[in-house]
């Protein structure tokens, strides 16, 4: 367990570390904003695959990959790691260009499969939930949804640095005008939006210590149950959404039909069954394109 920081260390981080980090992030953002989208994405990918494998997070990612794919050789794991860092570098570089990326249609950068499910969710007069994970550029689906006429309130984890958080919220403005921070205040906000017939986007592939244990790649993973709980509580559709990177800054978004809601008569059992189904779907998508998922999270207990 990490040793708690002293008050002096916390003060130094807040007064010196956070401003310096924010200055660096703003500088990187200005660089990528100044470049055309394709050049920015390509540069971000090059930086990612060149620098990323040297960063400490690679150790966590490698451990996750070796446990998820024990049959793969070291060379295969290395290739996935390079691909993951390439993708993450592109995601960072594409943030200032999200509005441009989100265009769909013949001349756009996004191909939408299952658009009828999104239209049904938009037009049924009820609230709804879209769930996904950290695939390809996970921000693109929200931008595209907005351009197709359905505004999503987005649930997110606020960064430790509030200065960086403010910049990310601004960059995500192309995707949504409503950002819901995780935590008690965010939970109340989330319930209010759904009770008023709004639509919510949630990424459900990160560890939640006080979540529920659900199988994921053959191991127990503590999983946030909120999406299943809310869908059951409000009796509203829940649609999984997948984003794939096709070539550079071009994407395919697949909107799945609403998942069938379990009806065992036990609300806790229904929640667990639904989250097991969703985790199994995410696992299937990851196995098909492992380099496009963010392996950096500590998803499983060590």
Coordinates of C-alpha atoms in Angstrom, one line a residue, residues 4-302:
X4 CA 0.2 8.6 2.6
X5 CA 1.7 11.9 1.4
X6 CA 2.6 14.5 4.0
X7 CA 0.7 17.9 4.1
X8 CA 3.9 19.5 2.7
X9 CA 4.0 17.1 -0.2
X10 CA 0.3 17.7 -1.0
X11 CA 0.8 21.4 -0.9
X12 CA 3.8 21.2 -3.3
X13 CA 1.8 19.0 -5.7
X14 CA -1.2 21.3 -5.6
X15 CA 0.7 24.6 -5.9
X16 CA 3.6 23.5 -8.2
X17 CA 3.0 20.1 -9.7
X18 CA -0.5 20.7 -10.9
X19 CA 0.3 24.0 -12.6
X20 CA 3.3 22.6 -14.3
X21 CA 1.4 19.5 -15.5
X22 CA -1.4 21.7 -16.8
X23 CA 1.0 23.9 -18.6
X24 CA 2.5 20.9 -20.3
X25 CA -0.9 19.5 -21.3
X26 CA -2.1 22.8 -22.7
X27 CA 1.1 23.0 -24.7
X28 CA 0.6 19.5 -26.2
X29 CA -3.0 20.4 -26.9
X30 CA -2.0 23.6 -28.8
X31 CA 0.5 21.6 -30.8
X32 CA -2.0 19.0 -32.0
X33 CA -4.7 21.6 -32.6
X34 CA -2.4 23.5 -34.9
X35 CA -1.9 20.4 -37.1
X36 CA -4.4 19.0 -39.6
X37 CA -6.3 16.1 -38.1
X38 CA -4.5 13.3 -40.0
X39 CA -1.1 14.7 -39.3
X40 CA -1.9 15.2 -35.6
X41 CA -3.2 11.6 -35.3
X42 CA -0.2 10.1 -37.1
X43 CA 2.2 12.2 -34.9
X44 CA 0.4 11.1 -31.8
X45 CA 0.6 7.5 -32.8
X46 CA 4.3 7.8 -33.5
X47 CA 5.0 9.4 -30.1
X48 CA 2.8 6.8 -28.4
X49 CA 4.5 3.8 -29.8
X50 CA 8.0 5.3 -29.4
X51 CA 7.7 6.6 -25.8
X52 CA 4.8 4.6 -24.4
X53 CA 6.7 1.3 -24.0
X54 CA 9.3 3.0 -21.9
X55 CA 6.7 4.3 -19.4
X56 CA 5.9 2.6 -16.0
X57 CA 2.3 1.8 -17.1
X58 CA 3.7 -0.7 -19.6
X59 CA 4.5 -3.0 -16.7
X60 CA 0.8 -3.1 -15.6
X61 CA -0.4 -3.5 -19.2
X62 CA 2.0 -6.4 -19.9
X63 CA 0.9 -8.1 -16.7
X64 CA -2.7 -7.7 -17.7
X65 CA -2.1 -9.0 -21.2
X66 CA -0.1 -12.0 -20.0
X67 CA -2.9 -13.0 -17.7
X68 CA -5.6 -12.4 -20.3
X69 CA -3.8 -14.2 -23.1
X70 CA -1.5 -16.9 -21.5
X71 CA -1.3 -18.6 -24.9
X72 CA 0.4 -15.6 -26.6
X73 CA 4.2 -15.3 -27.1
X74 CA 6.2 -12.4 -25.8
X75 CA 6.5 -11.1 -29.3
X76 CA 2.7 -11.1 -29.7
X77 CA 2.3 -9.3 -26.4
X78 CA 4.9 -6.8 -27.4
X79 CA 3.1 -6.1 -30.7
X80 CA -0.2 -5.5 -28.8
X81 CA 1.5 -3.2 -26.4
X82 CA 3.0 -1.1 -29.2
X83 CA -0.5 -1.0 -30.8
X84 CA -2.1 0.1 -27.6
X85 CA 0.4 2.9 -27.2
X86 CA 0.0 3.9 -30.8
X87 CA -3.8 4.1 -30.3
X88 CA -3.5 6.0 -27.0
X89 CA -1.2 8.5 -28.6
X90 CA -3.7 9.0 -31.4
X91 CA -6.5 9.5 -28.9
X92 CA -4.6 12.3 -27.2
X93 CA -3.7 14.0 -30.4
X94 CA -7.3 13.7 -31.7
X95 CA -8.9 15.5 -28.7
X96 CA -8.7 19.0 -30.2
X97 CA -10.3 17.6 -33.4
X98 CA -13.2 15.7 -31.9
X99 CA -15.9 17.8 -33.6
X100 CA -14.3 17.1 -37.0
X101 CA -13.9 13.4 -36.3
X102 CA -17.5 12.9 -35.2
X103 CA -19.1 13.6 -38.6
X104 CA -20.8 10.5 -40.1
X105 CA -22.2 9.9 -43.6
X106 CA -20.5 9.5 -47.0
X107 CA -18.0 12.3 -46.5
X108 CA -17.5 11.8 -42.8
X109 CA -14.9 9.9 -40.8
X110 CA -17.3 7.7 -38.9
X111 CA -19.2 4.7 -40.2
X112 CA -22.3 3.9 -38.1
X113 CA -23.6 0.4 -37.9
X114 CA -26.9 -0.1 -36.1
X115 CA -28.0 3.6 -36.5
X116 CA -31.6 2.4 -36.2
X117 CA -31.0 1.4 -32.6
X118 CA -29.7 4.9 -31.8
X119 CA -32.6 6.5 -33.6
X120 CA -35.1 4.3 -31.6
X121 CA -33.4 5.3 -28.4
X122 CA -33.5 8.9 -29.3
X123 CA -37.2 8.9 -30.4
X124 CA -38.9 6.5 -28.0
X125 CA -39.8 9.2 -25.5
X126 CA -37.9 7.5 -22.7
X127 CA -34.6 7.8 -21.0
X128 CA -31.8 5.4 -22.1
X129 CA -28.3 4.3 -21.4
X130 CA -25.4 3.7 -23.8
X131 CA -22.5 1.6 -22.4
X132 CA -19.1 1.0 -23.8
X133 CA -15.4 0.8 -22.8
X134 CA -12.1 2.4 -23.6
X135 CA -11.9 1.2 -27.2
X136 CA -10.2 3.0 -30.1
X137 CA -11.1 6.6 -29.5
X138 CA -13.9 6.2 -26.9
X139 CA -14.9 9.9 -27.2
X140 CA -16.0 9.7 -30.8
X141 CA -19.2 7.8 -30.2
X142 CA -20.6 10.6 -28.0
X143 CA -19.7 13.2 -30.6
X144 CA -21.4 11.2 -33.3
X145 CA -24.4 10.6 -31.2
X146 CA -24.8 14.3 -30.7
X147 CA -24.5 15.0 -34.4
X148 CA -27.2 12.4 -34.9
X149 CA -29.5 14.3 -32.6
X150 CA -29.1 12.5 -29.3
X151 CA -27.4 14.4 -26.5
X152 CA -25.6 12.2 -24.0
X153 CA -24.7 13.2 -20.4
X154 CA -21.3 11.6 -19.9
X155 CA -20.2 9.9 -16.7
X156 CA -16.4 10.4 -16.1
X157 CA -13.7 10.1 -13.5
X158 CA -12.3 13.6 -12.7
X159 CA -8.5 13.7 -13.0
X160 CA -6.5 14.4 -9.8
X161 CA -5.4 17.7 -11.3
X162 CA -8.4 20.0 -11.5
X163 CA -6.6 22.2 -14.0
X164 CA -6.2 19.3 -16.4
X165 CA -9.8 18.3 -15.7
X166 CA -11.1 21.7 -16.8
X167 CA -9.2 21.4 -20.1
X168 CA -10.6 17.9 -20.7
X169 CA -14.1 19.1 -20.0
X170 CA -13.6 21.9 -22.5
X171 CA -12.3 19.5 -25.1
X172 CA -15.2 17.1 -24.5
X173 CA -17.6 19.9 -25.2
X174 CA -17.8 18.6 -28.7
X175 CA -19.3 15.4 -27.2
X176 CA -21.6 16.7 -24.5
X177 CA -22.6 19.8 -22.6
X178 CA -23.3 17.6 -19.5
X179 CA -20.4 15.9 -17.6
X180 CA -21.3 13.8 -14.5
X181 CA -18.4 13.2 -12.1
X182 CA -18.2 9.8 -10.4
X183 CA -19.2 10.0 -6.7
X184 CA -22.3 10.7 -4.6
X185 CA -23.0 14.1 -6.2
X186 CA -22.7 12.6 -9.7
X187 CA -25.0 9.7 -8.7
X188 CA -27.7 12.1 -7.7
X189 CA -27.2 14.1 -10.9
X190 CA -27.4 10.9 -13.0
X191 CA -30.6 9.8 -11.4
X192 CA -32.1 13.2 -12.0
X193 CA -31.2 13.2 -15.7
X194 CA -32.7 9.7 -16.2
X195 CA -35.8 10.6 -14.3
X196 CA -36.3 13.5 -16.6
X197 CA -36.0 11.3 -19.7
X198 CA -32.4 12.1 -20.6
X199 CA -29.8 9.8 -22.1
X200 CA -26.5 8.8 -20.5
X201 CA -23.2 7.4 -21.7
X202 CA -21.1 5.2 -19.4
X203 CA -17.8 3.4 -19.7
X204 CA -18.0 0.3 -17.7
X205 CA -14.6 -1.4 -18.1
X206 CA -12.7 0.2 -15.2
X207 CA -12.2 -1.3 -11.7
X208 CA -14.5 -0.2 -9.0
X209 CA -13.4 -1.3 -5.5
X210 CA -16.8 -1.3 -4.1
X211 CA -18.5 -2.8 -7.1
X212 CA -19.6 -6.4 -7.6
X213 CA -17.3 -9.3 -8.6
X214 CA -18.0 -10.3 -12.2
X215 CA -16.0 -12.7 -14.4
X216 CA -13.8 -10.9 -17.0
X217 CA -11.2 -12.9 -19.0
X218 CA -11.7 -15.8 -16.6
X219 CA -10.8 -13.9 -13.5
X220 CA -13.0 -12.0 -11.0
X221 CA -13.1 -8.2 -11.7
X222 CA -14.8 -5.7 -9.4
X223 CA -17.3 -4.1 -11.7
X224 CA -19.5 -1.0 -11.4
X225 CA -23.1 -2.2 -11.4
X226 CA -24.7 1.3 -11.9
X227 CA -25.7 0.8 -15.6
X228 CA -27.6 -2.4 -14.9
X229 CA -29.1 -1.1 -11.7
X230 CA -30.4 2.1 -13.3
X231 CA -31.7 0.3 -16.4
X232 CA -33.7 -2.0 -14.1
X233 CA -34.9 0.7 -11.8
X234 CA -36.2 3.0 -14.5
X235 CA -37.2 0.2 -16.9
X236 CA -35.3 1.8 -19.8
X237 CA -33.3 0.4 -22.7
X238 CA -29.5 -0.2 -22.3
X239 CA -27.5 -0.4 -25.6
X240 CA -23.9 -1.5 -25.8
X241 CA -21.8 0.5 -28.3
X242 CA -18.5 -0.5 -29.8
X243 CA -15.9 1.9 -31.4
X244 CA -13.3 0.5 -33.8
X245 CA -10.4 2.4 -35.4
X246 CA -10.4 1.6 -39.1
X247 CA -7.5 3.6 -40.5
X248 CA -5.8 6.5 -38.8
X249 CA -8.5 8.9 -37.7
X250 CA -11.4 7.0 -39.2
X251 CA -13.8 4.8 -37.2
X252 CA -16.7 2.4 -37.1
X253 CA -19.3 2.7 -34.4
X254 CA -21.6 -0.2 -33.9
X255 CA -24.7 0.4 -31.8
X256 CA -26.2 -2.9 -30.6
X257 CA -29.9 -3.4 -29.9
X258 CA -31.0 -3.0 -26.3
X259 CA -29.9 -6.0 -24.1
X260 CA -32.5 -8.3 -22.8
X261 CA -33.2 -7.4 -19.1
X262 CA -33.2 -10.4 -16.7
X263 CA -36.3 -10.9 -14.7
X264 CA -35.6 -13.4 -12.0
X265 CA -37.6 -11.5 -9.4
X266 CA -34.4 -10.7 -7.5
X267 CA -33.0 -7.3 -8.3
X268 CA -29.5 -8.1 -7.1
X269 CA -29.4 -11.3 -9.2
X270 CA -30.7 -9.4 -12.2
X271 CA -28.0 -6.8 -11.9
X272 CA -25.3 -9.5 -11.6
X273 CA -26.6 -11.4 -14.6
X274 CA -26.7 -8.3 -16.8
X275 CA -23.2 -7.2 -15.8
X276 CA -22.0 -10.7 -16.6
X277 CA -23.5 -10.4 -20.1
X278 CA -22.0 -7.0 -20.6
X279 CA -18.5 -8.0 -19.4
X280 CA -18.6 -11.0 -21.7
X281 CA -19.5 -8.7 -24.7
X282 CA -16.6 -6.4 -23.8
X283 CA -14.3 -9.3 -23.5
X284 CA -15.3 -10.6 -27.0
X285 CA -14.6 -7.1 -28.5
X286 CA -11.2 -6.9 -26.8
X287 CA -10.2 -10.4 -28.0
X288 CA -11.0 -9.3 -31.5
X289 CA -8.9 -6.1 -31.4
X290 CA -6.7 -6.3 -28.3
X291 CA -4.5 -3.4 -29.3
X292 CA -7.4 -1.0 -29.3
X293 CA -8.3 -1.5 -25.6
X294 CA -6.6 0.4 -22.7
X295 CA -4.7 -2.2 -20.8
X296 CA -3.2 0.3 -18.4
X297 CA -6.0 0.0 -15.8
X298 CA -5.5 -2.3 -12.8
X299 CA -8.7 -4.1 -13.7
X300 CA -8.1 -7.2 -11.7
X301 CA -6.7 -7.8 -8.1
X302 CA -3.0 -8.4 -8.1

